[in-house]
Short mmCIF file of C-alpha atoms and ligand atoms in Angstrom, two decimals:
data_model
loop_
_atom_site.label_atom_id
_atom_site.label_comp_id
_atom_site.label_asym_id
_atom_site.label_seq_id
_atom_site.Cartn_x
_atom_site.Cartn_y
_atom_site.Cartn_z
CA UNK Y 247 -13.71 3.45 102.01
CA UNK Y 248 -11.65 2.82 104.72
CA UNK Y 249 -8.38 4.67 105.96
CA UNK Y 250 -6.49 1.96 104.60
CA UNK Y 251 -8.45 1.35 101.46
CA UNK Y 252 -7.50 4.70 100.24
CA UNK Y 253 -3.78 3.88 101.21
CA UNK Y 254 -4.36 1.11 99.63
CA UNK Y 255 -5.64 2.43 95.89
CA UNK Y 256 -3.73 5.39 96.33
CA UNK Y 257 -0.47 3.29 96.11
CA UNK Y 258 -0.94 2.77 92.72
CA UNK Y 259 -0.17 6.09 91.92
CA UNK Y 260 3.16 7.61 91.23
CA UNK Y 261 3.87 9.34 94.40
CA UNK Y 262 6.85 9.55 96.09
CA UNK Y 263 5.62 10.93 99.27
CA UNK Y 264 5.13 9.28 102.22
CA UNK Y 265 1.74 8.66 103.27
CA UNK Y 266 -0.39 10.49 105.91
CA UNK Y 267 -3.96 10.85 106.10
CA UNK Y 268 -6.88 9.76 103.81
CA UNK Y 269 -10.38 11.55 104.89
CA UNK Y 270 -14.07 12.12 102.61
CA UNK Y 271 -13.69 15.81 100.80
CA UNK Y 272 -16.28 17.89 99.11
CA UNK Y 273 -19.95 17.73 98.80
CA UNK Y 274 -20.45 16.14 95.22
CA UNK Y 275 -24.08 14.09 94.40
CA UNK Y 276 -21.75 11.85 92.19
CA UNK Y 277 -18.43 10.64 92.77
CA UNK Y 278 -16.67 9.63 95.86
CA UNK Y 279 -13.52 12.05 96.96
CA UNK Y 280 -10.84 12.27 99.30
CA UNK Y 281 -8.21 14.10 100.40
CA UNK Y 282 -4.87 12.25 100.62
CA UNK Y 283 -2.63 14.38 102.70
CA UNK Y 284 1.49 13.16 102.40
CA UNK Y 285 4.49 14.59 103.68
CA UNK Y 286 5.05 17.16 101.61
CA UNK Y 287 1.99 16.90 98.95
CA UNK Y 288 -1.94 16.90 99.46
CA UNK Y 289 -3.92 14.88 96.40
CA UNK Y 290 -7.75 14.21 95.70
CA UNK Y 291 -8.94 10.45 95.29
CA UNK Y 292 -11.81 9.93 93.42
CA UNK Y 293 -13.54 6.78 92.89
CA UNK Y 294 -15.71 7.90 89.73
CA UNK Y 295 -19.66 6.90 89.66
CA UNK Y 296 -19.59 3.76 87.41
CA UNK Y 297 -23.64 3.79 87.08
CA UNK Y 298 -23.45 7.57 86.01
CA UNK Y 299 -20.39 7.59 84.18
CA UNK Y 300 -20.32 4.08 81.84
CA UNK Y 301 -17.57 4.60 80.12
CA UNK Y 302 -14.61 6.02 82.35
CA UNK Y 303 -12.10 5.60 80.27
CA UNK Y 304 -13.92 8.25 77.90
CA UNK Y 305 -14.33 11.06 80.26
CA UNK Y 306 -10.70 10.54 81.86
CA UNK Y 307 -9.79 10.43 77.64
CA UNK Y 308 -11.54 14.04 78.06
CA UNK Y 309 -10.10 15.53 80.60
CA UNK Y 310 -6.25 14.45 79.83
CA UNK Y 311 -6.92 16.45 76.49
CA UNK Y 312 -9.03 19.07 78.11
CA UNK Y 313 -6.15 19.61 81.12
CA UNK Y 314 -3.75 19.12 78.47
CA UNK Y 315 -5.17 22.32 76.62
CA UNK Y 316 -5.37 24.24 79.25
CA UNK Y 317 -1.97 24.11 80.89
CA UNK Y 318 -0.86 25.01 77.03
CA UNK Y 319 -3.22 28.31 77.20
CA UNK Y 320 -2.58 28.66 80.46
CA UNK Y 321 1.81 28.75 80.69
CA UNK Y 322 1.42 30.69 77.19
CA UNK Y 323 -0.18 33.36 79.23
CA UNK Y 324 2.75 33.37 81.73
CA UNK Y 325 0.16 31.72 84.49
CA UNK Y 326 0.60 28.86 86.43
CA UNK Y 327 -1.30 25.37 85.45
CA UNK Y 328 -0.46 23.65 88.56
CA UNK Y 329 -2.85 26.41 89.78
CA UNK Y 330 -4.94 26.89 87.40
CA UNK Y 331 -6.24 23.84 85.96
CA UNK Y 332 -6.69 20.25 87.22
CA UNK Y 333 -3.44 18.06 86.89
CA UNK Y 334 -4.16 14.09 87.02
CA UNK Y 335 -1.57 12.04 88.57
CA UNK Y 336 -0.55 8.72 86.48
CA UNK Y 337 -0.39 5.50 88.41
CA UNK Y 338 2.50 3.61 88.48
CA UNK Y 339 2.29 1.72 84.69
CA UNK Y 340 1.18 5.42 83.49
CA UNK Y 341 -2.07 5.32 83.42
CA UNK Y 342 -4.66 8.32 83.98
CA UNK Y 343 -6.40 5.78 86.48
CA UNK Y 344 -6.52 2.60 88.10
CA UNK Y 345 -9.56 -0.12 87.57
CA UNK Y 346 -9.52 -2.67 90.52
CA UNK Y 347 -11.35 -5.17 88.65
CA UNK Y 348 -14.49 -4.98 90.92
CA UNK Y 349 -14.73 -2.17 93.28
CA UNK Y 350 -14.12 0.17 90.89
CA UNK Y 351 -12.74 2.98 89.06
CA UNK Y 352 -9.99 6.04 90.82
CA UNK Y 353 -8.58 8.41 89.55
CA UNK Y 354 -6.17 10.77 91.31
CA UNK Y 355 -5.15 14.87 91.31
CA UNK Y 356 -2.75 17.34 93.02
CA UNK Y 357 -4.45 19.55 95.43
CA UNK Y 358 -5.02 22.99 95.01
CA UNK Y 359 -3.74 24.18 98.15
CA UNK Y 360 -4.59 27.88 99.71
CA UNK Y 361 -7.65 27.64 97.56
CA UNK Y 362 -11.36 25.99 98.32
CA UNK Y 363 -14.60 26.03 97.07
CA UNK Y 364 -17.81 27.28 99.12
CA UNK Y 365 -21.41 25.25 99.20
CA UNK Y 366 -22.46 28.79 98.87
CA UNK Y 367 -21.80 32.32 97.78
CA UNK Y 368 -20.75 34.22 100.80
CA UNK Y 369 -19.12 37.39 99.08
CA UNK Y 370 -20.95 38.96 95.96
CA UNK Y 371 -17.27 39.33 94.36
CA UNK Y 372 -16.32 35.96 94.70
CA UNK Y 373 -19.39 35.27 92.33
CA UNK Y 374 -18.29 38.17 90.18
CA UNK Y 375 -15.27 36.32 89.79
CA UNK Y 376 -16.19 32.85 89.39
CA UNK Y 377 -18.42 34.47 86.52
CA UNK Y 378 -15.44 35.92 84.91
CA UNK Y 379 -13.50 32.38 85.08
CA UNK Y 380 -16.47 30.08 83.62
CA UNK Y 381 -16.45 32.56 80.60
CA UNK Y 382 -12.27 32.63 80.67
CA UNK Y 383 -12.54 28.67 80.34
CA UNK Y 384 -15.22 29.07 78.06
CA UNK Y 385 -12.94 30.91 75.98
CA UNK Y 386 -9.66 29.14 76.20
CA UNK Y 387 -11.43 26.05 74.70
CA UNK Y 388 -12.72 28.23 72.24
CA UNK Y 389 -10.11 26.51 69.80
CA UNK Y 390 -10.20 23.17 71.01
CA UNK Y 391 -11.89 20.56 68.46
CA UNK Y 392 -15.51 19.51 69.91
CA UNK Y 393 -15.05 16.18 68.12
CA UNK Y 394 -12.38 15.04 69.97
CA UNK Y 395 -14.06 14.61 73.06
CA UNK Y 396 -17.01 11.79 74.08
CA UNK Y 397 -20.10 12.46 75.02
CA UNK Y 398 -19.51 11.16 78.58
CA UNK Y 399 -23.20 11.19 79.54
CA UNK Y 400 -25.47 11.26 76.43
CA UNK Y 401 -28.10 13.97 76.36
CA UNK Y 402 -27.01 15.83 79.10
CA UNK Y 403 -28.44 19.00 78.97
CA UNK Y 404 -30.98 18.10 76.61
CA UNK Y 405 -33.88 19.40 78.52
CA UNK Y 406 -36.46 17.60 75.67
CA UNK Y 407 -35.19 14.60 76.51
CA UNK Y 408 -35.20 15.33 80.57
CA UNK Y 409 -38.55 15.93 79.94
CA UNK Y 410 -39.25 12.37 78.44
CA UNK Y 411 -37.41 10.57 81.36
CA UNK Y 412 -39.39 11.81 83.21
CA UNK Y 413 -42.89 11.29 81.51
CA UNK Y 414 -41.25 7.49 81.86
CA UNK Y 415 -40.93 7.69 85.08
CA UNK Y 416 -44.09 8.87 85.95
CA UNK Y 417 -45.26 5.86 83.80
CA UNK Y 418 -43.65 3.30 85.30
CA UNK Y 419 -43.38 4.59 89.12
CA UNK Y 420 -40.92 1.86 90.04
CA UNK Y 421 -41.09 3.09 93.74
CA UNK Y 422 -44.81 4.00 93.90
CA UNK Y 423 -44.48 7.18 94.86
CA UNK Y 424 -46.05 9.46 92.29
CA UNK Y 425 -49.10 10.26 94.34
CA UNK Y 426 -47.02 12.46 96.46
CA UNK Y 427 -45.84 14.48 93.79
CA UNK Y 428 -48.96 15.07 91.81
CA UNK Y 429 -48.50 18.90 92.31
CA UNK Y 430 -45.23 19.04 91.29
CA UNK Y 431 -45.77 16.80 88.02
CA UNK Y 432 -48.43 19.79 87.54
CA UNK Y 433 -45.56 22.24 87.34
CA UNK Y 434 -43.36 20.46 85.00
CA UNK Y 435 -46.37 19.42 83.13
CA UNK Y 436 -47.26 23.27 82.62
CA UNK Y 437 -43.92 24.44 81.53
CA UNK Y 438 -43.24 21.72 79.16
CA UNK Y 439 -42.81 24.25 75.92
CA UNK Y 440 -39.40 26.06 77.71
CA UNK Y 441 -37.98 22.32 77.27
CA UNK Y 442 -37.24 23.30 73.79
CA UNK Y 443 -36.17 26.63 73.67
CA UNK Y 444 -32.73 25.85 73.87
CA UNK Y 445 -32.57 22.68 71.93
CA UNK Y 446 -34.99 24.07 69.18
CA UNK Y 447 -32.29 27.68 68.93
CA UNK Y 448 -29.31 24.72 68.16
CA UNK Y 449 -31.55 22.98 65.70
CA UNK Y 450 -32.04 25.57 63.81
CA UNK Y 451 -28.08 27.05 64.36
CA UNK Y 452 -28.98 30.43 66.11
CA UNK Y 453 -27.40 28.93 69.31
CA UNK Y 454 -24.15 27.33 68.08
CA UNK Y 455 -22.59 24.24 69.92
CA UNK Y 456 -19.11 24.98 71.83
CA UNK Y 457 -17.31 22.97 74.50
CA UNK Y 458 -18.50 23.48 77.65
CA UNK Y 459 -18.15 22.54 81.41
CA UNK Y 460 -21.86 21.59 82.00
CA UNK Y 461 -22.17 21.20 85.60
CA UNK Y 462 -20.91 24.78 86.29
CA UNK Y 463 -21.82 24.54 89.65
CA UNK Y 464 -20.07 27.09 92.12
CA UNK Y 465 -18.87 24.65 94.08
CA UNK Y 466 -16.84 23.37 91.37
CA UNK Y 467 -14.43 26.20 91.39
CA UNK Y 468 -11.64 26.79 93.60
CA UNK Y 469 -12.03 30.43 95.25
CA UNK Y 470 -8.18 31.39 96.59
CA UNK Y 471 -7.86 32.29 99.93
CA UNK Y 472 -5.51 35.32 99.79
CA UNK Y 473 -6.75 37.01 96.96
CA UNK Y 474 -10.65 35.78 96.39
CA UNK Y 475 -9.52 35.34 92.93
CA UNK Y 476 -11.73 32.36 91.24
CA UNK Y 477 -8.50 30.36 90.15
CA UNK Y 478 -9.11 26.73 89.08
CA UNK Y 479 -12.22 24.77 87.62
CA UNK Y 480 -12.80 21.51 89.05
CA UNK Y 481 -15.27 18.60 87.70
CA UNK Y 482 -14.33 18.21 84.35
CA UNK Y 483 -16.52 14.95 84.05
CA UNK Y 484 -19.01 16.81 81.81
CA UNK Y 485 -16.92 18.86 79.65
CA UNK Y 486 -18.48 17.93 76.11
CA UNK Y 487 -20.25 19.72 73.64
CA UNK Y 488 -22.97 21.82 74.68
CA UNK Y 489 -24.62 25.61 74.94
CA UNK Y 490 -23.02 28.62 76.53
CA UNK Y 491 -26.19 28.85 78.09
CA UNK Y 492 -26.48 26.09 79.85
CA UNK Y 493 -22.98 26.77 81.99
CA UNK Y 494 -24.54 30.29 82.63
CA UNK Y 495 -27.82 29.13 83.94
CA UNK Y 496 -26.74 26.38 85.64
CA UNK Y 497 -24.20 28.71 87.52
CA UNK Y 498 -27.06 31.28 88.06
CA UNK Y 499 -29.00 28.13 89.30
CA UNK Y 500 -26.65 27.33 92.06
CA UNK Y 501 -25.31 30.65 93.12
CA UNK Y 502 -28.13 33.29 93.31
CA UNK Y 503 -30.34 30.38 95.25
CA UNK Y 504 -30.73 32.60 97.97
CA UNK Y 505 -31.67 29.08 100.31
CA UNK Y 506 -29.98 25.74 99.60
CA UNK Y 507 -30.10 23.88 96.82
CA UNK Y 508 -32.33 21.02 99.28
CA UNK Y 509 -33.98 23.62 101.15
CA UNK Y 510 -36.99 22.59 102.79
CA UNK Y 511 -37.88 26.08 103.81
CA UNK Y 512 -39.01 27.17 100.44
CA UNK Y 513 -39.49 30.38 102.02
CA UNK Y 514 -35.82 31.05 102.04
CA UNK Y 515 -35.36 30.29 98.02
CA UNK Y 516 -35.26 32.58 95.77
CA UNK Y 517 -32.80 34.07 93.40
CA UNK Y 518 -31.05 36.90 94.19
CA UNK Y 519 -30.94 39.86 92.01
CA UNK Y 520 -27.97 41.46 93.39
CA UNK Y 521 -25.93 38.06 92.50
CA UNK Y 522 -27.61 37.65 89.03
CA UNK Y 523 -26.10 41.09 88.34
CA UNK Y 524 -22.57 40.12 89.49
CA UNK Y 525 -22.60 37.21 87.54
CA UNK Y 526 -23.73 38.50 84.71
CA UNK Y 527 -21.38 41.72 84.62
CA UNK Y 528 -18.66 39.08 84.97
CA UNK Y 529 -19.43 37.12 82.30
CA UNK Y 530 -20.18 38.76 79.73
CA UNK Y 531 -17.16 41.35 80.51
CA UNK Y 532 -15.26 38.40 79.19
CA UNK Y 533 -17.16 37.02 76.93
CA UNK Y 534 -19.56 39.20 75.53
CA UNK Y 535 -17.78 40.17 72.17
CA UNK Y 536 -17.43 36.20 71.19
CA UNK Y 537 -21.57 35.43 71.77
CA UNK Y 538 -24.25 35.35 69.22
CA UNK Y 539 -27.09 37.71 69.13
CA UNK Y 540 -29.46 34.88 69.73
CA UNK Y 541 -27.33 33.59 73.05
CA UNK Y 542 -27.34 36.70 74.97
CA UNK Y 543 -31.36 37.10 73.69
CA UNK Y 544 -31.69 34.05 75.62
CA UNK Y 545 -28.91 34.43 78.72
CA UNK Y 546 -32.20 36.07 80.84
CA UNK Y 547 -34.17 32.60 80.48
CA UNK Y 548 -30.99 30.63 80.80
CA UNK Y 549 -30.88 30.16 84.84
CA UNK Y 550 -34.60 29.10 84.59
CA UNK Y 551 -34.05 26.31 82.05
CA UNK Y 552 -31.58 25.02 83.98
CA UNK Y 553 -33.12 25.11 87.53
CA UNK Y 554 -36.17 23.32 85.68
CA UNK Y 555 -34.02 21.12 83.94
CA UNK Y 556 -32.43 20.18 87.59
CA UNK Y 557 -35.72 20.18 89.09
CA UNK Y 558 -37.00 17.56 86.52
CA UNK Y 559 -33.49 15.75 86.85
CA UNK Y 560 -34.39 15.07 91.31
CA UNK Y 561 -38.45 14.85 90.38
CA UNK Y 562 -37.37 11.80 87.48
CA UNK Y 563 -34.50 10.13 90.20
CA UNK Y 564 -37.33 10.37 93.06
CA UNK Y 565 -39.96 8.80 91.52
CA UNK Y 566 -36.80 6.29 90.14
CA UNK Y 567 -36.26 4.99 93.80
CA UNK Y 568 -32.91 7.23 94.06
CA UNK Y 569 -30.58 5.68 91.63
CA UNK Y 570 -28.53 8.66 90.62
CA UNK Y 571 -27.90 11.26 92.71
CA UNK Y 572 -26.54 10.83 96.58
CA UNK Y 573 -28.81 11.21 98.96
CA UNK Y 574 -28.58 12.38 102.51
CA UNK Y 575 -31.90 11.50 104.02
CA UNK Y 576 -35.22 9.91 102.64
CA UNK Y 577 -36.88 12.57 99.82
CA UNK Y 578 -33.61 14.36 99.82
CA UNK Y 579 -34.48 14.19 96.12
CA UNK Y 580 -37.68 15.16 96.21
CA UNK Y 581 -36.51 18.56 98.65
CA UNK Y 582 -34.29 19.08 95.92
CA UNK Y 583 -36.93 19.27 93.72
CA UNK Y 584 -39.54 21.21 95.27
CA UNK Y 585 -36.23 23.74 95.70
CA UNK Y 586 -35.97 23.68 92.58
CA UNK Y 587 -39.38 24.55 91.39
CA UNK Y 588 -39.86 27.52 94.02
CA UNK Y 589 -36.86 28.90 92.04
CA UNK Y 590 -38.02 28.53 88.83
CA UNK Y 591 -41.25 30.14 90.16
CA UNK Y 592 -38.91 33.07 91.14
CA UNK Y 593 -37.22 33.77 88.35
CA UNK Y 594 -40.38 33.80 86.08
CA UNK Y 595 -41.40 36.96 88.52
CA UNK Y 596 -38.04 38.70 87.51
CA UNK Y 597 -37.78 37.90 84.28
CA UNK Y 598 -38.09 41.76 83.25
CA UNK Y 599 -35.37 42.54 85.75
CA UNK Y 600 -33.10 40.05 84.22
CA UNK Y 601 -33.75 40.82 80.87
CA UNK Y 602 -33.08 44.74 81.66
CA UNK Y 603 -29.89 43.41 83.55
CA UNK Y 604 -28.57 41.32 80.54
CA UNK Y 605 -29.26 44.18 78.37
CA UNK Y 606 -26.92 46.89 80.70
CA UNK Y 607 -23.90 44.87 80.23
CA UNK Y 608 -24.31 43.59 76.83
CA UNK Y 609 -24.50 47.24 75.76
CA UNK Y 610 -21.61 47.56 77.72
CA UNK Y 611 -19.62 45.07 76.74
CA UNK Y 612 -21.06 43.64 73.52
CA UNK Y 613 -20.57 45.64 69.94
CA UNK Y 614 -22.02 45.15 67.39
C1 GN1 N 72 -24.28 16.73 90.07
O1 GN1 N 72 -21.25 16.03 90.79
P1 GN1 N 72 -21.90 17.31 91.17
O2 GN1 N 72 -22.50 17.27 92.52
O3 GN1 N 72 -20.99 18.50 90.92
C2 GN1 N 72 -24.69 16.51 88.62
C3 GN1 N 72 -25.05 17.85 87.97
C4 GN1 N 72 -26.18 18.49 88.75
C5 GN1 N 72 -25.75 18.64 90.20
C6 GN1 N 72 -26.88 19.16 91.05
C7 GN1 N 72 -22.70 14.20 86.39
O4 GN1 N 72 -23.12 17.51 90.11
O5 GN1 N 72 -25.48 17.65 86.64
O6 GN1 N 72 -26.50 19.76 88.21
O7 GN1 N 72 -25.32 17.37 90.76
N1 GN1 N 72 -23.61 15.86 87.87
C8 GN1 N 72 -23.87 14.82 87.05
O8 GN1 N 72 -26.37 19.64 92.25
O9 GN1 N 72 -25.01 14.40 86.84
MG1 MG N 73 -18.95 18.79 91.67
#
């Protein structure tokens, strides 16, 4: 969008500031953001993903309760929720967002200010502390009912299901490309049974069902600038109900990626011990007393479910033609994948490591 097609949209909203500056922010695969910069206030624009998100109206329903919750927790416990949580500015008739009858769907929030969010982990205690505000958030919706909220994207992290899509895709190879990725269906075909660990352990009620964030990327936190303090969770599209385990792994996914997350030098990816650790100290320092047996027996296989889950995810949009995620450059998706997969790869080799990890901390913080 244009300079003035922000203006434009962002009018609609109940500002009272005078306009200044409207430029692209962030790195999401999904939505389109901006930051609107005013006077005397800064705001993010988002046009959400129609094709990914079909029904907007249920995950903005979402995340008015969800911020709503929040600010409640978060003022009880004498902190601040302009801070701390996501706060969605109405439009003008008091809406939560504004449909233009074609173009599509915004959606608009204050800006954190003195606080961003890093493509990467640069400082082992920012991780550390991101970890220990994923499981805080985990915990303050600890009381929030699971069936108020949509499911704003069906089977999300239902890595059976993943696995199907893609056994469709390879099937109908609407872009003709699976005979450049015959390796790599090789690999997913191989590892098929850790599909189900996960969705088998909530079958049978071992793993129970909470609300969770489910794109726990570490991107989508806000890092403060003065203290390093992880203060505010962003990208509350997905918050439904899910699996502890899949915000863990898909934070472990992300962060301990020692390359990028599109790396083509696979040489560079592999997951970093020394950031598993933080993040795992972290998390379960907060919320080790409230898991399950069966979820921390799982937590060390949790970041490879994910990263396979995410591999499958780029392999399935790849061989789609690129319908979901952004991409950057031709096979962006297909980098992603093969990222992916060297990951995975890596994490099988330290399983024992993380398993001996997972089992320091949950002696230390766990009873019982
Ligand atoms: C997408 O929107 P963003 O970039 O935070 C995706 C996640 C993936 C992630 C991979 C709604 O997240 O599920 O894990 O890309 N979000 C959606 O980087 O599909
Ligand atoms: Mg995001």
């Amino acid at each position: 969008m244009t300079r003035e097609e922000v203006y434009e949209i962002f009018s609609k909203f109940a500002v009272d500031d005078e306009f200044v500056s409207a430029e692209p922010f962030g790195g999401g695969h999904i939505n389109d953001t901006y930051l609107v910069v005013c006077k005397n206030s800064k705001y993010t624009l988002q046009q959400l993903n129609h094709h990914v998100f079909r029904e907007p109206e249920h995950v903005m329903h979402n995340i008015r309760l969800v911020t709503e919750h929040l600010a409640a927790q978060i003022r009880a416990a004498g902190g601040d929720p302009l801070r701390e949580t996501l706060n969605i500015v109405r439009t003008r008739d008091g809406n939560t967002h504004y449909y233009d009858g074609q173009r599509g769907f915004y959606r608009v929030f204050t800006f954190v200010d003195g606080a961003r969010s890093y493509p990467k982990v640069e400082t082992p205690v920012h991780f550390y502390n991101a970890a220990r505000a994923f499981a805080k958030f985990q915990k303050q919706l600890a009381g929030f009912r699971a069936g108020d909220l949509y499911e704003t994207i069906p089977n999300f992290h239902n890595t059976v299901s993943r696995y199907k899509d893609l056994l469709l895709a390879i099937d109908y190879d609407k872009a003709g490309r699976c005979a450049f990725v015959e390796s790599e269906i090789a690999f997913v075909r191989e590892r098929r049974d850790l599909c189900h660990v996960v969705v088998d352990a909530i079958e049978e009620g071992s793993v129970p069902i909470r609300v969770t964030h489910n794109d726990t990327k570490y991107d989508n936190i806000l890092i403060d600038d003065a203290t390093g303090e992880a203060i505010c969770i962003i990208d509350l599209d997905t918050v439904m109900p899910g699996s502890m385990l899949y915000d863990y792994g898909d934070s472990l996914r992300f962060g301990t990626n020692a390359g990028a997350e599109d790396d083509r030098d696979l040489s560079r990816v592999y997951c970093r011990m020394d950031l598993f650790e933080e993040f795992t100290r972290g998390y379960l320092e907060v919320l080790g007393p409230n898991l399950t047996p069966r979820e921390i027996e799982l937590m060390p296989l949790a970041g490879r479910l994910i990263t396979f889950e995410c591999g499958m995810r780029f392999l399935t949009d790849f061989l789609n033609g690129d319908v979901y995620f952004k991409i950057h450059r031709p096979s962006h998706n297909l980098d992603r994948a093969r990222a992916q997969f060297k990951l995975v790869q890596d994490m099988e080799n330290r399983y024992d490591e993380m398993v001996a990890i997972v089992q320091k901390y949950k002696e230390r913080y766990c009873h019982d």
